[in-house]
Structure formats: C-alpha cells, structure tokens
CSV table of C-alpha atoms in Angstrom, one decimal:
chain,number,residue,atom,x,y,z
A,8,MET,CA,271.9,76.2,44.3
A,9,ILE,CA,270.4,72.9,45.7
A,10,LYS,CA,267.4,74.9,47.0
A,11,HIS,CA,266.5,75.9,43.5
A,12,LEU,CA,267.4,72.7,41.7
A,13,LEU,CA,265.1,70.8,44.1
A,14,ARG,CA,262.3,73.3,44.1
A,15,LEU,CA,260.2,71.5,41.5
A,16,THR,CA,260.7,68.1,43.2
A,17,ALA,CA,259.6,69.6,46.5
A,18,VAL,CA,256.5,71.0,44.9
A,19,LEU,CA,255.6,67.7,43.4
A,20,LEU,CA,256.1,65.9,46.7
A,21,VAL,CA,253.9,68.4,48.4
A,22,ALA,CA,251.2,67.8,45.8
A,23,CYS,CA,251.2,64.1,46.7
A,24,MET,CA,251.4,64.5,50.5
A,25,TYR,CA,249.5,67.7,51.1
A,26,ILE,CA,246.0,66.9,49.8
A,27,SER,CA,243.4,69.6,49.8
A,28,CYS,CA,240.1,70.1,48.2
A,29,GLU,CA,237.8,73.0,47.3
A,30,LYS,CA,234.1,73.2,47.9
A,31,PRO,CA,231.5,76.0,47.8
A,32,GLY,CA,231.3,77.9,51.1
A,33,LYS,CA,229.4,80.8,52.6
A,34,ASP,CA,230.8,84.2,51.9
A,35,ASP,CA,231.4,84.9,55.6
A,36,ASN,CA,234.8,85.9,57.0
A,37,SER,CA,233.8,84.8,60.5
A,38,SER,CA,232.6,81.3,59.4
A,39,ASP,CA,235.3,78.7,59.7
A,40,ALA,CA,233.5,75.3,59.2
A,41,GLY,CA,234.6,72.7,61.7
A,42,ASN,CA,237.0,75.0,63.7
A,43,THR,CA,236.8,75.7,67.4
A,44,PRO,CA,238.0,78.9,69.0
A,45,VAL,CA,240.7,78.5,71.6
A,46,GLU,CA,243.0,80.7,73.6
A,47,VAL,CA,246.6,81.1,72.5
A,48,PRO,CA,249.5,83.1,73.9
A,49,SER,CA,249.4,86.7,72.7
A,50,VAL,CA,253.2,86.5,72.1
A,51,ILE,CA,254.7,83.4,70.7
A,52,THR,CA,258.5,83.0,70.6
A,53,PRO,CA,260.0,82.8,67.1
A,54,PRO,CA,261.8,79.6,66.2
A,55,SER,CA,265.5,79.5,67.0
A,56,GLY,CA,268.0,78.4,64.4
A,57,ASP,CA,265.8,79.2,61.4
A,58,PRO,CA,267.0,81.9,59.0
A,59,ALA,CA,264.9,85.1,58.9
A,60,GLY,CA,262.9,85.8,55.8
A,61,ASN,CA,263.6,88.9,53.7
A,62,THR,CA,262.0,91.8,55.5
A,63,MET,CA,262.4,94.5,52.7
A,64,VAL,CA,259.2,96.2,51.6
A,65,ILE,CA,259.4,98.8,48.8
A,66,TYR,CA,257.1,101.8,48.2
A,67,GLU,CA,257.2,103.2,44.7
A,68,ALA,CA,256.6,106.9,45.1
A,69,ASN,CA,255.3,108.7,42.0
A,70,PRO,CA,255.9,112.4,42.7
A,71,LYS,CA,253.0,113.3,40.4
A,72,VAL,CA,250.4,111.7,42.6
A,73,PHE,CA,251.6,113.6,45.8
A,74,ALA,CA,251.3,117.3,44.7
A,75,GLY,CA,251.1,119.5,41.7
A,76,SER,CA,254.2,121.2,43.0
A,77,LYS,CA,256.6,120.7,45.9
A,78,SER,CA,256.1,116.9,45.6
A,79,LEU,CA,259.3,116.1,47.5
A,80,ASN,CA,258.0,118.1,50.5
A,81,ALA,CA,254.6,116.3,50.2
A,82,ILE,CA,256.3,112.9,50.1
A,83,GLU,CA,258.3,113.8,53.2
A,84,SER,CA,255.1,114.8,55.0
A,85,ASN,CA,253.7,111.4,54.1
A,86,LEU,CA,256.6,109.4,55.4
A,87,SER,CA,254.9,108.3,58.7
A,88,ARG,CA,251.9,107.1,56.7
A,89,ILE,CA,254.1,105.3,54.2
A,90,LYS,CA,256.1,103.6,57.0
A,91,SER,CA,252.9,102.5,58.7
A,92,LEU,CA,252.4,100.3,55.6
A,93,GLY,CA,255.4,98.3,56.6
A,94,VAL,CA,257.6,100.1,54.1
A,95,ASN,CA,261.4,100.4,54.8
A,96,VAL,CA,262.6,101.2,51.3
A,97,LEU,CA,261.3,104.3,49.5
A,98,TRP,CA,261.7,104.2,45.7
A,99,LEU,CA,261.4,107.7,44.1
A,100,MET,CA,260.5,107.7,40.5
A,101,PRO,CA,262.7,110.1,38.5
A,102,ILE,CA,263.1,113.5,40.3
A,103,TYR,CA,265.4,115.0,37.7
A,104,PRO,CA,264.6,118.0,35.5
A,105,GLN,CA,262.5,116.8,32.5
A,106,GLY,CA,263.5,117.6,29.0
A,107,LYS,CA,261.4,120.0,27.0
A,108,LYS,CA,262.6,119.5,23.4
A,109,ASN,CA,260.5,116.8,21.7
A,110,ALA,CA,259.1,116.0,25.1
A,111,VAL,CA,255.9,114.1,25.9
A,112,GLY,CA,255.9,114.6,29.6
A,113,SER,CA,257.8,111.5,30.6
A,114,PRO,CA,259.9,111.8,33.8
A,115,TYR,CA,262.2,109.2,32.2
A,116,CYS,CA,263.4,112.0,29.8
A,117,VAL,CA,266.3,113.3,31.9
A,118,ARG,CA,267.8,116.7,31.2
A,119,ASP,CA,270.3,116.8,34.1
A,120,TYR,CA,271.4,113.8,36.0
A,121,LYS,CA,272.6,115.8,39.0
A,122,GLY,CA,269.6,118.2,39.2
A,123,VAL,CA,266.1,118.2,40.7
A,124,ASN,CA,262.9,119.0,38.8
A,125,SER,CA,261.8,122.4,40.0
A,126,ASP,CA,258.2,121.3,40.0
A,127,PHE,CA,259.1,118.8,42.6
A,128,GLY,CA,261.4,120.9,44.8
A,129,THR,CA,265.1,121.7,45.2
A,130,ILE,CA,268.3,119.9,46.0
A,131,ASP,CA,267.8,120.9,49.6
A,132,ASP,CA,264.3,119.3,49.6
A,133,ILE,CA,265.7,115.9,48.4
A,134,LYS,CA,268.4,116.1,51.1
A,135,SER,CA,265.7,116.8,53.7
A,136,LEU,CA,263.6,113.9,52.4
A,137,VAL,CA,266.5,111.5,52.5
A,138,SER,CA,267.4,112.6,56.0
A,139,SER,CA,263.9,112.3,57.3
A,140,ALA,CA,263.5,108.8,55.8
A,141,HIS,CA,266.8,107.7,57.4
A,142,SER,CA,265.6,109.0,60.8
A,143,LYS,CA,262.5,106.8,60.4
A,144,GLY,CA,264.6,103.7,59.6
A,145,MET,CA,263.8,103.8,55.9
A,146,LYS,CA,266.2,103.7,52.9
A,147,VAL,CA,265.8,105.7,49.7
A,148,ILE,CA,266.6,104.5,46.2
A,149,LEU,CA,266.4,106.7,43.1
A,150,ASP,CA,265.1,105.7,39.6
A,151,TRP,CA,268.1,105.8,37.3
A,152,VAL,CA,267.8,106.2,33.5
A,153,ALA,CA,271.1,105.1,32.0
A,154,ASN,CA,270.0,104.2,28.4
A,155,HIS,CA,269.0,107.7,27.2
A,156,THR,CA,268.7,111.4,27.9
A,157,SER,CA,266.4,114.2,26.8
A,158,TRP,CA,267.2,116.0,23.6
A,159,ASP,CA,268.1,119.2,25.5
A,160,ASN,CA,270.5,117.5,28.0
A,161,ALA,CA,273.8,119.4,28.0
A,162,TRP,CA,275.6,116.3,26.9
A,163,ILE,CA,273.9,116.6,23.4
A,164,THR,CA,275.8,119.7,22.5
A,165,GLU,CA,278.9,119.3,24.7
A,166,HIS,CA,279.6,115.7,23.9
A,167,PRO,CA,277.6,114.5,20.8
A,168,GLU,CA,280.0,111.6,20.5
A,169,TRP,CA,278.4,110.2,23.7
A,170,TYR,CA,275.3,109.4,21.7
A,171,THR,CA,274.5,106.7,19.2
A,172,GLN,CA,274.6,108.2,15.7
A,173,GLU,CA,273.6,107.2,12.2
A,174,ASN,CA,274.7,109.2,9.2
A,175,GLY,CA,276.1,111.8,11.6
A,176,ALA,CA,272.8,112.4,13.4
A,177,ILE,CA,272.0,111.4,17.0
A,178,ILE,CA,269.1,108.9,17.1
A,179,SER,CA,266.5,107.6,19.6
A,180,PRO,CA,266.7,104.1,21.0
A,181,LYS,CA,265.9,101.7,18.1
A,182,GLY,CA,262.6,99.8,18.1
A,183,MET,CA,261.3,101.4,21.3
A,184,GLY,CA,259.1,104.3,20.0
A,185,TRP,CA,260.8,106.7,22.5
A,186,ASN,CA,261.2,109.7,20.2
A,187,ASP,CA,261.4,112.0,23.1
A,188,VAL,CA,264.9,110.7,24.1
A,189,ALA,CA,268.3,110.3,22.6
A,190,ASP,CA,270.2,106.9,22.8
A,191,LEU,CA,273.5,106.9,24.7
A,192,ASN,CA,276.6,105.3,23.2
A,193,TYR,CA,278.2,102.9,25.6
A,194,ASN,CA,281.2,102.6,23.3
A,195,SER,CA,282.3,105.9,24.7
A,196,THR,CA,284.6,105.4,27.8
A,197,GLU,CA,284.1,109.1,28.7
A,198,MET,CA,280.3,108.8,28.7
A,199,ARG,CA,280.5,105.7,30.9
A,200,THR,CA,282.7,107.6,33.4
A,201,ALA,CA,280.3,110.5,33.5
A,202,MET,CA,277.4,108.2,34.1
A,203,LYS,CA,279.1,106.4,36.9
A,204,GLU,CA,280.2,109.7,38.5
A,205,ALA,CA,276.6,111.0,38.4
A,206,MET,CA,275.4,107.9,40.2
A,207,LEU,CA,278.1,108.3,42.8
A,208,TYR,CA,277.1,111.9,43.3
A,209,TRP,CA,273.7,110.9,44.7
A,210,VAL,CA,275.2,108.3,47.0
A,211,GLU,CA,278.2,110.4,48.3
A,212,THR,CA,276.6,113.9,48.3
A,213,ILE,CA,272.9,113.3,48.9
A,214,GLY,CA,273.1,110.0,50.8
A,215,VAL,CA,270.7,107.8,48.8
A,216,ASP,CA,270.9,104.1,49.4
A,217,GLY,CA,270.7,102.7,45.9
A,218,PHE,CA,269.0,102.7,42.6
A,219,ARG,CA,266.2,101.1,40.6
A,220,CYS,CA,267.8,101.0,37.2
A,221,ASP,CA,265.3,101.7,34.3
A,222,TYR,CA,265.5,99.5,31.2
A,223,THR,CA,268.4,97.5,32.5
A,224,ASP,CA,268.5,95.5,29.3
A,225,GLY,CA,269.3,98.6,27.3
A,226,VAL,CA,272.7,99.1,29.0
A,227,PRO,CA,275.7,96.7,28.6
A,228,THR,CA,276.2,94.3,31.5
A,229,ASP,CA,279.9,95.2,31.9
A,230,PHE,CA,278.9,98.8,32.6
A,231,TRP,CA,276.5,97.7,35.4
A,232,LYS,CA,279.2,95.5,36.9
A,233,ASP,CA,281.7,98.4,36.9
A,234,ALA,CA,279.2,100.9,38.3
A,235,ILE,CA,277.9,98.6,41.0
A,236,ASN,CA,281.4,97.8,42.1
A,237,ALA,CA,282.2,101.5,42.4
A,238,LEU,CA,279.0,102.1,44.3
A,239,LYS,CA,279.6,99.3,46.7
A,240,ASN,CA,283.1,100.6,47.4
A,241,VAL,CA,281.3,103.7,48.7
A,242,LYS,CA,278.3,102.0,50.4
A,243,LYS,CA,278.7,98.3,50.9
A,244,ASP,CA,275.0,97.6,51.5
A,245,ILE,CA,273.7,99.6,48.5
A,246,ILE,CA,270.4,98.4,47.1
A,247,MET,CA,270.5,97.7,43.3
A,248,LEU,CA,267.2,96.8,41.7
A,249,GLY,CA,267.3,96.1,38.0
A,250,GLU,CA,264.2,96.5,35.7
A,251,SER,CA,264.8,93.1,34.0
A,252,SER,CA,263.9,89.5,34.6
A,253,ASP,CA,267.1,88.2,33.0
A,254,GLY,CA,269.2,86.4,35.6
A,255,LYS,CA,272.5,87.4,34.0
A,256,TYR,CA,272.3,90.8,35.8
A,257,TYR,CA,272.7,89.0,39.2
A,258,SER,CA,276.3,88.3,38.2
A,259,ALA,CA,276.7,91.9,37.3
A,260,GLY,CA,276.0,92.8,41.0
A,261,PHE,CA,272.2,93.4,41.1
A,262,ASP,CA,270.6,92.1,44.3
A,263,MET,CA,267.1,92.2,43.0
A,264,LEU,CA,265.3,91.9,39.6
A,265,TYR,CA,261.7,92.0,38.5
A,266,ALA,CA,259.4,89.0,38.7
A,267,TRP,CA,258.0,90.1,35.3
A,268,GLY,CA,256.5,86.7,34.4
A,269,TYR,CA,254.5,86.5,37.6
A,270,ALA,CA,253.5,90.2,37.6
A,271,GLY,CA,252.4,90.1,34.0
A,272,ASN,CA,250.3,87.0,34.4
A,273,LEU,CA,248.7,87.8,37.8
A,274,PRO,CA,245.9,90.0,36.3
A,275,ARG,CA,245.3,87.2,33.7
A,276,LEU,CA,244.5,84.8,36.6
A,277,TYR,CA,241.8,87.2,37.7
A,278,SER,CA,240.4,87.6,34.2
A,279,GLY,CA,240.3,83.8,33.7
A,280,ALA,CA,242.9,83.7,31.0
A,281,ILE,CA,245.2,81.4,33.0
A,282,SER,CA,244.8,79.0,35.9
A,283,LEU,CA,246.3,79.2,39.3
A,284,GLN,CA,248.4,76.2,38.5
A,285,GLU,CA,249.8,78.0,35.4
A,286,LEU,CA,250.6,81.1,37.5
A,287,ILE,CA,252.5,79.0,40.1
A,288,ASN,CA,254.4,77.3,37.3
A,289,ILE,CA,255.6,80.7,36.1
A,290,TYR,CA,256.5,81.6,39.7
A,291,ASN,CA,258.5,78.4,40.2
A,292,ASN,CA,260.4,79.0,36.9
A,293,GLU,CA,261.4,82.5,37.9
A,294,MET,CA,262.5,81.4,41.4
A,295,ASP,CA,264.5,78.5,39.9
A,296,SER,CA,266.5,81.1,38.0
A,297,THR,CA,267.1,83.2,41.1
A,298,PRO,CA,270.4,82.3,42.8
A,299,LEU,CA,270.6,81.9,46.6
A,300,GLY,CA,271.2,85.3,48.2
A,301,LYS,CA,269.4,87.2,45.4
A,302,THR,CA,265.7,88.0,45.1
A,303,ARG,CA,262.8,89.2,42.9
A,304,MET,CA,260.5,92.2,43.4
A,305,ARG,CA,256.9,91.2,43.5
A,306,TYR,CA,254.0,93.6,42.9
A,307,ILE,CA,250.4,93.7,41.7
A,308,ILE,CA,250.8,97.0,39.8
A,309,ASN,CA,253.5,99.6,39.0
A,310,HIS,CA,253.7,102.9,37.2
A,311,ASP,CA,253.7,101.3,33.8
A,312,THR,CA,250.7,99.0,34.3
A,313,ALA,CA,248.8,101.7,36.2
A,314,SER,CA,249.2,104.0,33.3
A,315,SER,CA,248.5,101.6,30.5
A,316,ASP,CA,246.4,98.7,31.8
A,317,GLY,CA,244.2,100.0,34.6
A,318,SER,CA,243.9,100.3,38.3
A,319,PRO,CA,244.2,97.4,40.8
A,320,ILE,CA,240.4,97.5,41.1
A,321,SER,CA,239.9,96.9,37.4
A,322,LEU,CA,242.8,94.4,37.0
A,323,TYR,CA,241.7,92.3,39.9
A,324,LYS,CA,237.9,92.9,39.5
A,325,SER,CA,237.4,94.6,42.9
A,326,ASP,CA,239.2,96.1,45.9
A,327,ARG,CA,238.9,92.7,47.6
A,328,GLY,CA,240.4,91.0,44.6
A,329,ALA,CA,243.3,93.5,44.6
A,330,MET,CA,243.9,92.9,48.3
A,331,ALA,CA,243.9,89.1,47.9
A,332,ALA,CA,246.4,89.4,45.0
A,333,PHE,CA,248.6,91.6,47.1
A,334,VAL,CA,248.6,89.2,50.1
A,335,MET,CA,249.4,86.3,47.9
A,336,SER,CA,252.3,88.2,46.2
A,337,ALA,CA,253.6,89.4,49.6
A,338,PHE,CA,253.8,86.0,51.2
A,339,LEU,CA,255.4,84.2,48.3
A,340,GLU,CA,259.2,84.5,48.1
A,341,GLY,CA,260.5,87.9,47.0
A,342,VAL,CA,260.3,91.5,48.0
A,343,PRO,CA,256.8,93.1,48.1
A,344,MET,CA,256.3,96.5,46.4
A,345,ILE,CA,253.4,98.9,46.9
A,346,TYR,CA,252.8,101.5,44.2
A,347,SER,CA,251.6,104.9,45.4
A,348,SER,CA,247.8,104.9,44.9
A,349,GLN,CA,247.0,101.2,45.4
A,350,GLU,CA,246.8,101.6,49.2
A,351,VAL,CA,243.7,103.8,48.8
A,352,ALA,CA,242.2,101.5,46.2
A,353,TYR,CA,242.3,104.3,43.6
A,354,PRO,CA,239.8,103.0,40.9
A,355,ASN,CA,241.2,104.7,37.8
A,356,LYS,CA,244.3,104.6,35.7
A,357,VAL,CA,247.3,106.8,36.9
A,358,ASN,CA,249.1,108.1,33.8
A,359,PHE,CA,252.5,108.9,35.2
A,360,PHE,CA,253.1,111.5,32.5
A,361,ASN,CA,250.5,113.7,34.2
A,362,ASN,CA,249.6,114.9,37.7
A,363,VAL,CA,247.0,112.7,39.3
A,364,ILE,CA,246.8,113.9,42.8
A,365,MET,CA,245.7,111.4,45.5
A,366,ASN,CA,243.5,112.0,48.5
A,367,TRP,CA,245.4,109.9,51.0
A,368,SER,CA,242.5,110.1,53.5
A,369,SER,CA,239.9,108.8,51.0
A,370,ASN,CA,240.0,105.1,52.1
A,371,THR,CA,241.6,104.8,55.5
A,372,GLN,CA,240.0,101.5,56.2
A,373,TYR,CA,241.7,100.0,53.2
A,374,GLN,CA,245.1,101.5,54.2
A,375,ASP,CA,244.6,100.2,57.7
A,376,GLU,CA,244.2,96.7,56.3
A,377,TYR,CA,247.4,97.1,54.3
A,378,ALA,CA,249.1,98.2,57.5
A,379,GLU,CA,247.8,95.2,59.4
A,380,VAL,CA,248.8,92.7,56.7
A,381,MET,CA,252.4,94.2,56.6
A,382,LYS,CA,252.6,94.2,60.3
A,383,VAL,CA,252.0,90.4,60.2
A,384,TYR,CA,254.4,90.2,57.3
A,385,HIS,CA,257.2,91.6,59.4
A,386,ALA,CA,256.3,89.7,62.5
A,387,THR,CA,256.3,86.4,60.6
A,388,ALA,CA,259.8,86.9,59.1
A,389,PRO,CA,261.4,84.2,61.4
A,390,TRP,CA,258.8,81.7,60.3
A,391,ARG,CA,259.2,82.6,56.6
A,392,GLY,CA,263.0,81.9,56.5
A,393,LYS,CA,262.7,78.8,54.4
A,394,GLU,CA,261.3,77.9,50.9
A,395,PRO,CA,257.5,77.6,51.1
A,396,GLU,CA,255.5,74.5,50.1
A,397,ILE,CA,252.9,75.7,47.6
A,398,LYS,CA,249.7,73.9,46.8
A,399,MET,CA,246.7,74.7,44.6
A,400,ALA,CA,243.4,73.8,46.1
A,401,GLY,CA,241.4,74.6,43.0
A,402,ASN,CA,241.1,78.4,43.1
A,403,VAL,CA,242.6,78.7,46.6
A,404,LEU,CA,246.4,79.0,46.9
A,405,SER,CA,248.0,77.6,50.0
A,406,ILE,CA,251.5,78.7,51.1
A,407,ARG,CA,253.1,76.7,53.9
A,408,TYR,CA,256.3,77.7,55.7
A,409,LYS,CA,257.6,74.8,57.8
A,410,THR,CA,260.0,75.3,60.7
A,411,SER,CA,262.3,72.6,62.0
A,412,ASP,CA,259.7,71.6,64.6
A,413,GLY,CA,257.1,71.0,62.0
A,414,LYS,CA,255.1,74.1,62.8
A,415,GLY,CA,255.4,77.5,61.0
A,416,LEU,CA,252.8,79.3,58.9
A,417,LEU,CA,249.8,78.2,56.7
A,418,ILE,CA,248.4,80.9,54.4
A,419,TYR,CA,245.4,80.6,52.2
A,420,VAL,CA,244.3,83.0,49.5
A,421,ASN,CA,241.0,82.7,47.6
A,422,THR,CA,241.4,84.1,44.1
A,423,LYS,CA,237.7,83.9,43.4
A,424,SER,CA,234.9,86.2,44.5
A,425,ASN,CA,232.7,83.4,46.0
A,426,ALA,CA,233.5,81.7,49.3
A,427,LEU,CA,235.3,78.4,49.1
A,428,VAL,CA,236.1,75.6,51.6
A,429,VAL,CA,239.4,73.9,51.7
A,430,THR,CA,240.8,70.8,53.6
A,431,PRO,CA,243.8,71.6,55.7
A,432,PRO,CA,246.7,69.1,55.7
A,433,LYS,CA,245.8,65.9,57.6
A,434,GLU,CA,248.6,66.4,60.1
A,435,LEU,CA,247.2,69.8,61.0
A,436,GLN,CA,243.7,68.8,61.5
A,437,LYS,CA,243.0,69.2,65.3
A,438,ALA,CA,246.1,71.4,65.5
A,439,VAL,CA,246.0,74.7,67.4
A,440,VAL,CA,246.6,77.7,65.1
A,441,LYS,CA,246.5,81.5,65.6
A,442,ASP,CA,244.7,83.6,63.0
A,443,LEU,CA,247.2,86.4,62.9
A,444,MET,CA,244.9,89.0,61.3
A,445,LYS,CA,242.2,88.4,63.9
A,446,GLU,CA,244.5,87.7,66.8
A,447,GLU,CA,242.5,84.7,67.8
A,448,GLY,CA,243.2,81.0,68.2
A,449,LEU,CA,241.5,78.1,66.6
A,450,ILE,CA,241.6,74.3,66.5
A,451,LEU,CA,241.6,73.4,62.9
A,452,GLY,CA,238.9,71.0,61.8
A,453,SER,CA,238.7,69.0,58.6
A,454,THR,CA,237.5,72.0,56.6
A,455,LEU,CA,238.2,75.7,56.5
A,456,SER,CA,236.0,78.3,54.9
A,457,ILE,CA,237.8,81.1,53.0
A,458,ALA,CA,235.7,84.1,52.1
A,459,GLY,CA,235.4,85.3,48.5
A,460,ASN,CA,238.7,87.1,47.7
A,461,GLY,CA,239.6,86.4,51.3
A,462,TYR,CA,242.7,85.1,53.0
A,463,LYS,CA,243.9,83.5,56.1
A,464,ILE,CA,247.3,83.9,57.7
A,465,LEU,CA,247.6,81.2,60.3
A,466,GLN,CA,250.5,80.4,62.7
A,467,ILE,CA,250.7,76.8,63.7
A,468,VAL,CA,251.0,76.8,67.5
C-alpha cells in the first residue's frame, strides 16, 4: 500500500525536480529541435531485477460489427489480425440468445445463460473460437449479465420467485430505464446457485478464461465473492473484470475494475472542458484507490460511449487525436482496451443494438500504427515495471518510468493539434535515447518538438 499512499508525494516531488516547458513548434514529426541522430544497438537488454509491467491487452469484440450472421466465425477468422494489435485477451460482448418479449435489441437482454444467439452461431462455433484463440496464445472472457434477464427467459415462468416483485408482479431494475429486462432477486439462494452454475458451465465445458461482469454494482458483493471463489477453484488464473470503479469489489475477488473517472473525462480534455492537470488528478485518485496486485482497465471508447457519445474521431477531434489519446492511456498504469472499430478509425457512432458491419481493410495504415504502438508496449514491459513519474508540460503529458540504473522510458503525448516544444529533464539533456517508434537513436538536446497530436516513446540508453 506504500506505493499508493506515497503516489501524490512522488508526483509533487517530480513537479519540483522535473522542470519542463511548452513552446510553439513546427508541425513536423521528423523535426526534433536540438537533437542529434546517433547509432544505438538494435537490441537492448532489459534491466534485471525490475518487475515486469502488466502486459495484458484487451480487445472488446462486438459481434454485431463483424457480420450480419455467423459473427463467431467472423471473429475467429479475424483472430490473427486482432492478435497483431498486441491483444492477448478477447472480450466477447454477450453472445447469448436475446430476448424478444418487450425487447429493444440489446444483447444484454439474456434469454438463456447457457445458449448461443443463433444469429452469431452455435455452441460448436464458440468452442471453435475459444480453441483457436488459445492456440494463438489469447484468452477469452465473456460478458456476464447477472443483474437481470429477458422477460422470456425460462426462469420467469419456472421460477418467478427468483425475480424482484412488487404487488405480486415481477419488475424491471428500478431507476435504470431498462424496461426490456426483469430484475433478479438475490435474496433467493436457489437463483444464486443457478447463476453460479451457469458461469461455471462456460469455464468447465467451453473453456473460457473469465468474465467481464456487467453492472457489477447491481449485484450483491457477497455473491461476487462466492462466485469468484468457485470459479478460481476451477481455474486459478481466471480473469475477472468488474464494470464498476468502486474499489470494494477488489476485496470480492475482482482483479480489474474500470477507470471510469479517467475514461469519462478524457474526451472532455479534448473538448477543452478540463485541463490536462485535472485529468491527471483524476487518474491519480483512481490509482490511489487501487490496491497493489490489482489494476484498472483503461480505454478511449467502449460499446456504451461508441453508441451514445460518438466515435473516437468525433470525441478526440481527429484520427490523430484519437491515436494520441490511446497512446497516453496505454502507457499510463492499467490494462489497455481496444474496442472493435477504433483500430480502423471508424468515423461514426456504433449503436450496439444494431448491426454496423466494419470493413477491416478500410484503414490498414491506421491499424498498422496500432500494431506498432502495441509492439512497443509489450517490448517495454520490463522498463514499465514501476510507478511512473507524471508531469504536465502545458498541453503535453510526459510519462517517465525510471529503472534502478536511472534509465528507463520517457514518453511524451501532445494533446493539442498544433506542434509544441518541450524541455526534457536536465539530467537527460545530452543523453542518448532510442525513438522506439522510428527505431533510431538521438542525443537529446535542450528542447524536443512534438507534432500536433503526436507522441514520442523514448528509451533512455
């Protein structure tokens, strides 16, 4: 816990010692004012004795963007492309049969917890997808909806006592506006057992590796603790991601929660509603409430925001703004997540209630950049094993990971569309660094130009 208790002190010390300034600069990626190219080894030995950073990368696969039908087969055929983005955890949005009674098209309206939506494929198709993912070194987690079911779920007629009732009638979750679903009653021991058994089914029979638990706050903490203990008895390294930012769920057994404060305010930075300093304060507060050994999922867009708020292009003002926001998010502490569609810079909303089929070949250059960024992300894991020093140079964020020898990584992200010039830390001026995206060496000068919505990922040699 010392790490998190001292986080704010460390940031304040860095602010005093790690002076940096921002000036206008030419919008030119290749122009690094005051820096001299040098040769550096193509392979540099990672530091010894430093803990490795978290190397998990999640891809949220919305079946409705892959195909109008047979989506599971389409996702399987895309696994190599998805893996090339540095992904090693595939999160499947709900694949279960959708309810039809009072339905509005939401996949979170589950008619059968042990079935597969026939529009997406069959039980054999999901088995094949899981097997193929495993053969590529990827894990698979399912979206789990434990708060409610559809109105035509068999439980409604077979076990009405498993649902919340008022005046003898089953009701929808209160205050949520979800009239297409019926609220489950967690006072029912039998319902809890059935829910836990359904989760175990997917792990034991299908071989999935964990769950992203929808509306975690809508289910009692003691159920999560009981279910997670049962799941871990079957698969010790199961991945449990809770859709909540409340740290109490870590003690219930969740390994990862949402960085909701950061994710919700990141687009506001790009709209000018908040400052970079305010965003980092939010980030620090979230990380201070994250125990050692636990983590946060970090993203620039997900299925909810893509449906309601816009595309990464609109939220971050351009495809370059979206890329800069992703790089910044990926290299801060946490687990990066890529939502299916952002890697092709899809410019429109993606309403997850409907089919919005992607052309995965529409923007290969952008996908290639994602792949290169995440290649660097994985390669730098040994250097990212410690808490970063974070500094705001006006509208440029600097992230520095120091290793025991004083070297490590220095990352700059320009959150504005115009080029800016920053001053590297004094002790690094005249230092040899390797630009990991360009695979070239430089001697740092007194200034460094960062292109508009550009970024630099530098290894201190």
